[in-house]
mmCIF file of N, CA and C in Angstrom:
data_model
loop_
_atom_site.group_PDB
_atom_site.id
_atom_site.type_symbol
_atom_site.label_atom_id
_atom_site.label_comp_id
_atom_site.label_asym_id
_atom_site.label_seq_id
_atom_site.Cartn_x
_atom_site.Cartn_y
_atom_site.Cartn_z
ATOM 1 N N UNK A 1 7.439 -8.224 -8.979
ATOM 2 C CA UNK A 1 7.541 -7.044 -8.138
ATOM 3 C C UNK A 1 8.964 -6.500 -8.143
ATOM 4 N N UNK A 2 9.077 -5.211 -7.932
ATOM 5 C CA UNK A 2 10.389 -4.579 -7.829
ATOM 6 C C UNK A 2 10.846 -4.591 -6.381
ATOM 7 N N UNK A 3 12.153 -4.553 -6.146
ATOM 8 C CA UNK A 3 12.632 -4.454 -4.764
ATOM 9 C C UNK A 3 12.155 -3.159 -4.109
ATOM 10 N N UNK A 4 12.046 -3.170 -2.807
ATOM 11 C CA UNK A 4 11.571 -1.992 -2.076
ATOM 12 C C UNK A 4 12.527 -0.815 -2.204
ATOM 13 N N UNK A 5 13.805 -1.086 -2.503
ATOM 14 C CA UNK A 5 14.765 0.003 -2.670
ATOM 15 C C UNK A 5 14.463 0.834 -3.908
ATOM 16 N N UNK A 6 13.804 0.243 -4.910
ATOM 17 C CA UNK A 6 13.483 0.963 -6.127
ATOM 18 C C UNK A 6 12.237 1.811 -5.931
ATOM 19 N N UNK A 7 11.196 1.221 -5.326
ATOM 20 C CA UNK A 7 9.958 1.957 -5.072
ATOM 21 C C UNK A 7 9.293 1.386 -3.832
ATOM 22 N N UNK A 8 8.793 2.252 -2.972
ATOM 23 C CA UNK A 8 8.287 1.813 -1.669
ATOM 24 C C UNK A 8 6.903 1.179 -1.721
ATOM 25 N N UNK A 9 6.118 1.464 -2.747
ATOM 26 C CA UNK A 9 4.787 0.872 -2.881
ATOM 27 C C UNK A 9 4.850 -0.350 -3.782
ATOM 28 N N UNK A 10 3.850 -1.230 -3.703
ATOM 29 C CA UNK A 10 3.838 -2.360 -4.637
ATOM 30 C C UNK A 10 3.521 -1.890 -6.052
ATOM 31 N N UNK A 11 4.248 -2.415 -7.016
ATOM 32 C CA UNK A 11 4.021 -2.082 -8.422
ATOM 33 C C UNK A 11 3.554 -3.337 -9.150
ATOM 34 N N UNK A 12 2.748 -3.140 -10.181
ATOM 35 C CA UNK A 12 2.176 -4.256 -10.921
ATOM 36 C C UNK A 12 2.446 -4.072 -12.403
ATOM 37 N N UNK A 13 2.547 -5.196 -13.085
ATOM 38 C CA UNK A 13 2.790 -5.171 -14.522
ATOM 39 C C UNK A 13 1.530 -4.727 -15.244
ATOM 40 N N UNK A 14 1.691 -3.869 -16.239
ATOM 41 C CA UNK A 14 0.582 -3.428 -17.068
ATOM 42 C C UNK A 14 0.967 -3.629 -18.524
ATOM 43 N N UNK A 15 0.058 -4.185 -19.287
ATOM 44 C CA UNK A 15 0.335 -4.431 -20.702
ATOM 45 C C UNK A 15 0.463 -3.123 -21.462
ATOM 46 N N UNK A 16 1.056 -3.204 -22.616
ATOM 47 C CA UNK A 16 1.404 -2.005 -23.368
ATOM 48 C C UNK A 16 0.207 -1.257 -23.926
ATOM 49 N N UNK A 17 -0.944 -1.877 -24.053
ATOM 50 C CA UNK A 17 -2.076 -1.171 -24.666
ATOM 51 C C UNK A 17 -2.663 -0.085 -23.769
ATOM 52 N N UNK A 18 -2.433 -0.112 -22.469
ATOM 53 C CA UNK A 18 -3.003 0.893 -21.574
ATOM 54 C C UNK A 18 -2.033 1.946 -21.097
ATOM 55 N N UNK A 19 -0.893 2.071 -21.757
ATOM 56 C CA UNK A 19 0.137 3.010 -21.287
ATOM 57 C C UNK A 19 0.468 4.045 -22.351
ATOM 58 N N UNK A 20 -0.536 4.649 -22.910
ATOM 59 C CA UNK A 20 -0.342 5.538 -24.055
ATOM 60 C C UNK A 20 0.557 6.736 -23.745
ATOM 61 N N UNK A 21 0.341 7.429 -22.661
ATOM 62 C CA UNK A 21 1.094 8.663 -22.383
ATOM 63 C C UNK A 21 1.832 8.584 -21.046
ATOM 64 N N UNK A 22 2.538 7.504 -20.810
ATOM 65 C CA UNK A 22 3.279 7.355 -19.564
ATOM 66 C C UNK A 22 4.775 7.495 -19.816
ATOM 67 N N UNK A 23 5.473 7.997 -18.804
ATOM 68 C CA UNK A 23 6.912 8.210 -18.874
ATOM 69 C C UNK A 23 7.573 7.400 -17.773
ATOM 70 N N UNK A 24 8.738 6.834 -18.059
ATOM 71 C CA UNK A 24 9.498 6.080 -17.060
ATOM 72 C C UNK A 24 10.072 7.059 -16.041
ATOM 73 N N UNK A 25 9.884 6.777 -14.770
ATOM 74 C CA UNK A 25 10.365 7.674 -13.728
ATOM 75 C C UNK A 25 11.855 7.498 -13.442
ATOM 76 N N UNK A 26 12.494 6.477 -14.012
ATOM 77 C CA UNK A 26 13.934 6.315 -13.818
ATOM 78 C C UNK A 26 14.732 6.931 -14.957
ATOM 79 N N UNK A 27 14.405 6.557 -16.195
ATOM 80 C CA UNK A 27 15.187 7.061 -17.327
ATOM 81 C C UNK A 27 14.550 8.281 -17.990
ATOM 82 N N UNK A 28 13.360 8.668 -17.559
ATOM 83 C CA UNK A 28 12.653 9.850 -18.057
ATOM 84 C C UNK A 28 12.321 9.770 -19.549
ATOM 85 N N UNK A 29 12.191 8.564 -20.081
ATOM 86 C CA UNK A 29 11.825 8.362 -21.476
ATOM 87 C C UNK A 29 10.361 7.952 -21.554
ATOM 88 N N UNK A 30 9.722 8.274 -22.677
ATOM 89 C CA UNK A 30 8.329 7.887 -22.883
ATOM 90 C C UNK A 30 8.250 6.378 -23.045
ATOM 91 N N UNK A 31 7.284 5.767 -22.383
ATOM 92 C CA UNK A 31 7.071 4.327 -22.511
ATOM 93 C C UNK A 31 6.209 4.113 -23.742
ATOM 94 N N UNK A 32 6.785 3.486 -24.737
ATOM 95 C CA UNK A 32 6.089 3.309 -26.004
ATOM 96 C C UNK A 32 5.097 2.151 -25.915
ATOM 97 N N UNK A 33 3.979 2.258 -26.631
ATOM 98 C CA UNK A 33 2.969 1.197 -26.576
ATOM 99 C C UNK A 33 3.473 -0.163 -27.041
ATOM 100 N N UNK A 34 4.479 -0.218 -27.896
ATOM 101 C CA UNK A 34 4.983 -1.508 -28.373
ATOM 102 C C UNK A 34 6.225 -1.969 -27.607
ATOM 103 N N UNK A 35 6.458 -1.422 -26.424
ATOM 104 C CA UNK A 35 7.668 -1.741 -25.672
ATOM 105 C C UNK A 35 7.526 -2.999 -24.817
ATOM 106 N N UNK A 36 6.359 -3.588 -24.775
ATOM 107 C CA UNK A 36 6.190 -4.805 -23.992
ATOM 108 C C UNK A 36 5.613 -4.556 -22.611
ATOM 109 N N UNK A 37 5.131 -3.367 -22.342
ATOM 110 C CA UNK A 37 4.495 -3.093 -21.054
ATOM 111 C C UNK A 37 5.396 -2.335 -20.105
ATOM 112 N N UNK A 38 4.931 -2.187 -18.890
ATOM 113 C CA UNK A 38 5.706 -1.502 -17.863
ATOM 114 C C UNK A 38 5.182 -1.922 -16.497
ATOM 115 N N UNK A 39 5.863 -1.480 -15.464
ATOM 116 C CA UNK A 39 5.402 -1.673 -14.094
ATOM 117 C C UNK A 39 4.848 -0.342 -13.604
ATOM 118 N N UNK A 40 3.687 -0.398 -12.938
ATOM 119 C CA UNK A 40 3.015 0.823 -12.488
ATOM 120 C C UNK A 40 2.645 0.713 -11.026
ATOM 121 N N UNK A 41 2.653 1.865 -10.346
ATOM 122 C CA UNK A 41 2.145 1.988 -8.986
ATOM 123 C C UNK A 41 0.880 2.822 -9.066
ATOM 124 N N UNK A 42 -0.228 2.236 -8.692
ATOM 125 C CA UNK A 42 -1.494 2.966 -8.785
ATOM 126 C C UNK A 42 -1.659 3.970 -7.646
ATOM 127 N N UNK A 43 -0.868 3.843 -6.583
ATOM 128 C CA UNK A 43 -0.982 4.770 -5.456
ATOM 129 C C UNK A 43 -0.387 6.137 -5.759
ATOM 130 N N UNK A 44 0.765 6.163 -6.429
ATOM 131 C CA UNK A 44 1.455 7.444 -6.627
ATOM 132 C C UNK A 44 1.821 7.703 -8.083
ATOM 133 N N UNK A 45 1.288 6.933 -9.004
ATOM 134 C CA UNK A 45 1.519 7.122 -10.435
ATOM 135 C C UNK A 45 2.996 6.981 -10.797
ATOM 136 N N UNK A 46 3.671 6.013 -10.189
ATOM 137 C CA UNK A 46 5.064 5.700 -10.506
ATOM 138 C C UNK A 46 5.064 4.706 -11.655
ATOM 139 N N UNK A 47 5.845 4.973 -12.696
ATOM 140 C CA UNK A 47 5.953 4.090 -13.855
ATOM 141 C C UNK A 47 7.424 3.753 -14.080
ATOM 142 N N UNK A 48 7.678 2.524 -14.481
ATOM 143 C CA UNK A 48 9.041 2.114 -14.809
ATOM 144 C C UNK A 48 8.976 1.194 -16.025
ATOM 145 N N UNK A 49 9.799 1.512 -17.022
ATOM 146 C CA UNK A 49 9.784 0.721 -18.253
ATOM 147 C C UNK A 49 10.456 -0.626 -17.999
ATOM 148 N N UNK A 50 10.290 -1.534 -18.934
ATOM 149 C CA UNK A 50 10.837 -2.879 -18.781
ATOM 150 C C UNK A 50 12.367 -2.861 -18.789
ATOM 151 N N UNK A 51 12.955 -1.981 -19.572
ATOM 152 C CA UNK A 51 14.417 -1.899 -19.617
ATOM 153 C C UNK A 51 14.985 -1.473 -18.258
ATOM 154 N N UNK A 52 14.356 -0.497 -17.624
ATOM 155 C CA UNK A 52 14.836 -0.043 -16.314
ATOM 156 C C UNK A 52 14.521 -1.056 -15.223
ATOM 157 N N UNK A 53 13.427 -1.777 -15.358
ATOM 158 C CA UNK A 53 13.077 -2.790 -14.364
ATOM 159 C C UNK A 53 14.099 -3.918 -14.345
ATOM 160 N N UNK A 54 14.752 -4.164 -15.479
ATOM 161 C CA UNK A 54 15.752 -5.236 -15.566
ATOM 162 C C UNK A 54 17.145 -4.767 -15.157
ATOM 163 N N UNK A 55 17.322 -3.468 -14.924
ATOM 164 C CA UNK A 55 18.640 -2.946 -14.556
ATOM 165 C C UNK A 55 19.060 -3.459 -13.190
ATOM 166 N N UNK A 56 20.332 -3.750 -13.037
ATOM 167 C CA UNK A 56 20.831 -4.201 -11.737
ATOM 168 C C UNK A 56 21.069 -3.027 -10.792
ATOM 169 N N UNK A 57 21.223 -1.815 -11.325
ATOM 170 C CA UNK A 57 21.467 -0.640 -10.492
ATOM 171 C C UNK A 57 20.222 0.227 -10.339
ATOM 172 N N UNK A 58 19.039 -0.340 -10.509
ATOM 173 C CA UNK A 58 17.804 0.443 -10.434
ATOM 174 C C UNK A 58 17.610 1.052 -9.051
ATOM 175 N N UNK A 59 18.111 0.399 -8.021
ATOM 176 C CA UNK A 59 17.936 0.929 -6.667
ATOM 177 C C UNK A 59 18.774 2.170 -6.425
ATOM 178 N N UNK A 60 19.864 2.348 -7.169
ATOM 179 C CA UNK A 60 20.714 3.517 -6.951
ATOM 180 C C UNK A 60 20.375 4.667 -7.882
ATOM 181 N N UNK A 61 19.528 4.443 -8.869
ATOM 182 C CA UNK A 61 19.102 5.538 -9.733
ATOM 183 C C UNK A 61 17.631 5.853 -9.520
ATOM 184 N N UNK A 62 17.000 5.176 -8.580
ATOM 185 C CA UNK A 62 15.578 5.342 -8.339
ATOM 186 C C UNK A 62 15.246 6.591 -7.570
ATOM 187 N N UNK A 63 14.050 6.621 -7.024
ATOM 188 C CA UNK A 63 13.547 7.827 -6.380
ATOM 189 C C UNK A 63 13.794 7.858 -4.885
ATOM 190 N N UNK A 64 13.984 6.744 -4.225
ATOM 191 C CA UNK A 64 14.076 6.712 -2.769
ATOM 192 C C UNK A 64 15.516 6.719 -2.275
ATOM 193 N N UNK A 65 16.374 7.511 -2.905
ATOM 194 C CA UNK A 65 17.769 7.584 -2.494
ATOM 195 C C UNK A 65 18.140 9.035 -2.221
ATOM 196 N N UNK A 66 19.143 9.203 -1.387
ATOM 197 C CA UNK A 66 19.668 10.533 -1.093
ATOM 198 C C UNK A 66 20.896 10.759 -1.960
ATOM 199 N N UNK A 67 20.923 11.862 -2.668
ATOM 200 C CA UNK A 67 22.052 12.169 -3.525
ATOM 201 C C UNK A 67 22.791 13.382 -2.980
ATOM 202 N N UNK A 68 24.095 13.330 -3.082
ATOM 203 C CA UNK A 68 24.911 14.444 -2.643
ATOM 204 C C UNK A 68 26.094 14.614 -3.567
ATOM 205 N N UNK A 69 27.047 15.420 -3.167
ATOM 206 C CA UNK A 69 28.233 15.651 -3.988
ATOM 207 C C UNK A 69 29.088 14.399 -4.118
ATOM 208 N N UNK A 70 29.051 13.549 -3.111
ATOM 209 C CA UNK A 70 29.885 12.352 -3.149
ATOM 210 C C UNK A 70 29.151 11.144 -3.713
ATOM 211 N N UNK A 71 27.958 11.329 -4.257
ATOM 212 C CA UNK A 71 27.224 10.220 -4.869
ATOM 213 C C UNK A 71 25.988 9.843 -4.075
ATOM 214 N N UNK A 72 25.512 8.627 -4.307
ATOM 215 C CA UNK A 72 24.290 8.143 -3.672
ATOM 216 C C UNK A 72 24.607 7.671 -2.264
ATOM 217 N N UNK A 73 23.752 8.036 -1.330
ATOM 218 C CA UNK A 73 23.930 7.638 0.057
ATOM 219 C C UNK A 73 22.684 6.893 0.513
ATOM 220 N N UNK A 74 22.856 5.798 1.185
ATOM 221 C CA UNK A 74 21.709 5.055 1.676
ATOM 222 C C UNK A 74 21.177 5.722 2.939
ATOM 223 N N UNK A 75 19.884 5.699 3.087
ATOM 224 C CA UNK A 75 19.245 6.320 4.236
ATOM 225 C C UNK A 75 19.086 5.287 5.334
ATOM 226 N N UNK A 76 19.549 5.624 6.514
ATOM 227 C CA UNK A 76 19.428 4.691 7.633
ATOM 228 C C UNK A 76 18.178 5.030 8.428
ATOM 229 N N UNK A 77 17.548 4.001 8.946
ATOM 230 C CA UNK A 77 16.338 4.198 9.745
ATOM 231 C C UNK A 77 16.720 4.769 11.109
ATOM 232 N N UNK A 78 15.984 5.771 11.550
ATOM 233 C CA UNK A 78 16.257 6.404 12.836
ATOM 234 C C UNK A 78 15.127 6.127 13.809
ATOM 235 N N UNK A 79 15.473 5.928 15.056
ATOM 236 C CA UNK A 79 14.474 5.817 16.103
ATOM 237 C C UNK A 79 14.369 7.174 16.804
ATOM 238 N N UNK A 80 13.625 7.232 17.886
ATOM 239 C CA UNK A 80 13.438 8.504 18.597
ATOM 240 C C UNK A 80 14.750 9.053 19.151
ATOM 241 N N UNK A 81 15.599 8.170 19.656
ATOM 242 C CA UNK A 81 16.881 8.613 20.206
ATOM 243 C C UNK A 81 17.763 9.215 19.110
ATOM 244 N N UNK A 82 17.751 8.615 17.922
ATOM 245 C CA UNK A 82 18.534 9.130 16.809
ATOM 246 C C UNK A 82 18.074 10.509 16.371
ATOM 247 N N UNK A 83 16.754 10.696 16.285
ATOM 248 C CA UNK A 83 16.235 12.023 15.930
ATOM 249 C C UNK A 83 16.601 13.049 16.992
ATOM 250 N N UNK A 84 16.521 12.664 18.267
ATOM 251 C CA UNK A 84 16.834 13.585 19.347
ATOM 252 C C UNK A 84 18.302 13.999 19.310
ATOM 253 N N UNK A 85 19.207 13.051 19.081
ATOM 254 C CA UNK A 85 20.631 13.402 19.031
ATOM 255 C C UNK A 85 20.948 14.265 17.810
ATOM 256 N N UNK A 86 20.287 14.005 16.684
ATOM 257 C CA UNK A 86 20.480 14.874 15.511
ATOM 258 C C UNK A 86 19.984 16.288 15.795
ATOM 259 N N UNK A 87 18.868 16.394 16.481
ATOM 260 C CA UNK A 87 18.325 17.701 16.826
ATOM 261 C C UNK A 87 19.280 18.453 17.744
ATOM 262 N N UNK A 88 19.847 17.766 18.722
ATOM 263 C CA UNK A 88 20.799 18.420 19.623
ATOM 264 C C UNK A 88 22.042 18.906 18.874
ATOM 265 N N UNK A 89 22.508 18.145 17.884
ATOM 266 C CA UNK A 89 23.663 18.582 17.099
ATOM 267 C C UNK A 89 23.347 19.833 16.277
ATOM 268 N N UNK A 90 22.116 19.917 15.765
ATOM 269 C CA UNK A 90 21.728 21.084 14.980
ATOM 270 C C UNK A 90 21.564 22.305 15.884
ATOM 271 N N UNK A 91 21.037 22.098 17.088
ATOM 272 C CA UNK A 91 20.721 23.186 18.014
ATOM 273 C C UNK A 91 21.957 23.671 18.776
ATOM 274 N N UNK A 92 22.974 22.859 18.863
ATOM 275 C CA UNK A 92 24.134 23.171 19.699
ATOM 276 C C UNK A 92 24.736 24.557 19.452
ATOM 277 N N UNK A 93 24.925 25.015 18.221
ATOM 278 C CA UNK A 93 25.496 26.357 18.040
ATOM 279 C C UNK A 93 24.610 27.483 18.570
ATOM 280 N N UNK A 94 23.314 27.268 18.645
ATOM 281 C CA UNK A 94 22.383 28.298 19.097
ATOM 282 C C UNK A 94 21.842 28.021 20.492
ATOM 283 N N UNK A 95 22.512 27.158 21.248
ATOM 284 C CA UNK A 95 22.008 26.743 22.554
ATOM 285 C C UNK A 95 21.883 27.906 23.532
ATOM 286 N N UNK A 96 22.814 28.829 23.529
ATOM 287 C CA UNK A 96 22.740 29.982 24.443
ATOM 288 C C UNK A 96 21.511 30.832 24.172
ATOM 289 N N UNK A 97 21.240 31.108 22.924
ATOM 290 C CA UNK A 97 20.076 31.903 22.559
ATOM 291 C C UNK A 97 18.769 31.181 22.920
ATOM 292 N N UNK A 98 18.741 29.898 22.721
ATOM 293 C CA UNK A 98 17.535 29.122 23.063
ATOM 294 C C UNK A 98 17.319 29.112 24.569
ATOM 295 N N UNK A 99 18.384 28.980 25.348
ATOM 296 C CA UNK A 99 18.242 28.983 26.808
ATOM 297 C C UNK A 99 17.751 30.341 27.311
ATOM 298 N N UNK A 100 18.270 31.442 26.763
ATOM 299 C CA UNK A 100 17.814 32.779 27.155
ATOM 300 C C UNK A 100 16.334 32.942 26.840
ATOM 301 N N UNK A 101 15.907 32.488 25.668
ATOM 302 C CA UNK A 101 14.489 32.617 25.308
ATOM 303 C C UNK A 101 13.610 31.773 26.203
ATOM 304 N N UNK A 102 14.054 30.568 26.599
ATOM 305 C CA UNK A 102 13.258 29.745 27.513
ATOM 306 C C UNK A 102 13.171 30.364 28.909
ATOM 307 N N UNK A 103 14.265 30.962 29.378
ATOM 308 C CA UNK A 103 14.239 31.631 30.687
ATOM 309 C C UNK A 103 13.294 32.831 30.646
ATOM 310 N N UNK A 104 13.328 33.627 29.582
ATOM 311 C CA UNK A 104 12.421 34.771 29.463
ATOM 312 C C UNK A 104 10.967 34.323 29.352
ATOM 313 N N UNK A 105 10.730 33.229 28.652
ATOM 314 C CA UNK A 105 9.375 32.691 28.558
ATOM 315 C C UNK A 105 8.875 32.244 29.929
ATOM 316 N N UNK A 106 9.740 31.589 30.709
ATOM 317 C CA UNK A 106 9.357 31.162 32.060
ATOM 318 C C UNK A 106 9.082 32.377 32.943
ATOM 319 N N UNK A 107 9.897 33.407 32.856
ATOM 320 C CA UNK A 107 9.683 34.627 33.648
ATOM 321 C C UNK A 107 8.353 35.285 33.291
ATOM 322 N N UNK A 108 8.034 35.349 32.020
ATOM 323 C CA UNK A 108 6.768 35.934 31.586
ATOM 324 C C UNK A 108 5.586 35.127 32.109
ATOM 325 N N UNK A 109 5.683 33.821 32.039
ATOM 326 C CA UNK A 109 4.586 32.968 32.522
ATOM 327 C C UNK A 109 4.399 33.108 34.024
ATOM 328 N N UNK A 110 5.487 33.132 34.769
ATOM 329 C CA UNK A 110 5.388 33.285 36.228
ATOM 330 C C UNK A 110 4.817 34.647 36.579
ATOM 331 N N UNK A 111 5.236 35.692 35.887
ATOM 332 C CA UNK A 111 4.712 37.030 36.140
ATOM 333 C C UNK A 111 3.205 37.088 35.885
ATOM 334 N N UNK A 112 2.747 36.468 34.830
ATOM 335 C CA UNK A 112 1.306 36.476 34.548
ATOM 336 C C UNK A 112 0.508 35.681 35.565
ATOM 337 N N UNK A 113 1.108 34.649 36.134
ATOM 338 C CA UNK A 113 0.423 33.881 37.167
ATOM 339 C C UNK A 113 0.342 34.655 38.487
ATOM 340 N N UNK A 114 1.442 35.331 38.839
ATOM 341 C CA UNK A 114 1.460 36.036 40.107
ATOM 342 C C UNK A 114 0.719 37.376 40.056
ATOM 343 N N UNK A 115 0.733 38.032 38.923
ATOM 344 C CA UNK A 115 0.083 39.327 38.791
ATOM 345 C C UNK A 115 -0.921 39.278 37.629
ATOM 346 N N UNK A 116 -2.059 38.601 37.817
ATOM 347 C CA UNK A 116 -2.973 38.407 36.677
ATOM 348 C C UNK A 116 -3.630 39.706 36.184
ATOM 349 N N UNK A 117 -3.900 40.663 37.069
ATOM 350 C CA UNK A 117 -4.624 41.862 36.655
ATOM 351 C C UNK A 117 -3.773 43.124 36.813
ATOM 352 N N UNK A 118 -2.469 42.992 36.789
ATOM 353 C CA UNK A 118 -1.588 44.145 36.937
ATOM 354 C C UNK A 118 -1.592 44.971 35.652
ATOM 355 N N UNK A 119 -1.798 46.305 35.829
ATOM 356 C CA UNK A 119 -1.829 47.178 34.675
ATOM 357 C C UNK A 119 -0.884 48.336 34.846
#
């Protein structure tokens, strides 16, 4: 099996005779039938050749990493509090506009409750 950092689903070894038209998802090369097989994920059609499976840096060139200008960044797991604080940081520049819209929404709702048939 490959480490979870390389691919999140379980992958299984497949012999070379059943991999006629498969491509390695790490090095983007065609997996040749005489290459000795490959590892496959039947859930999402992820394929990795034997050469890439033996690489020590497969987790940093794989699919489950975040890439930016400064290189590969590991993704940290967030709980509900982490998502909430990230949301507040994103919303902070527009907080005044959001508060005005919420106050206007509350005023509209109260008006409709107090004057249901006003025309």
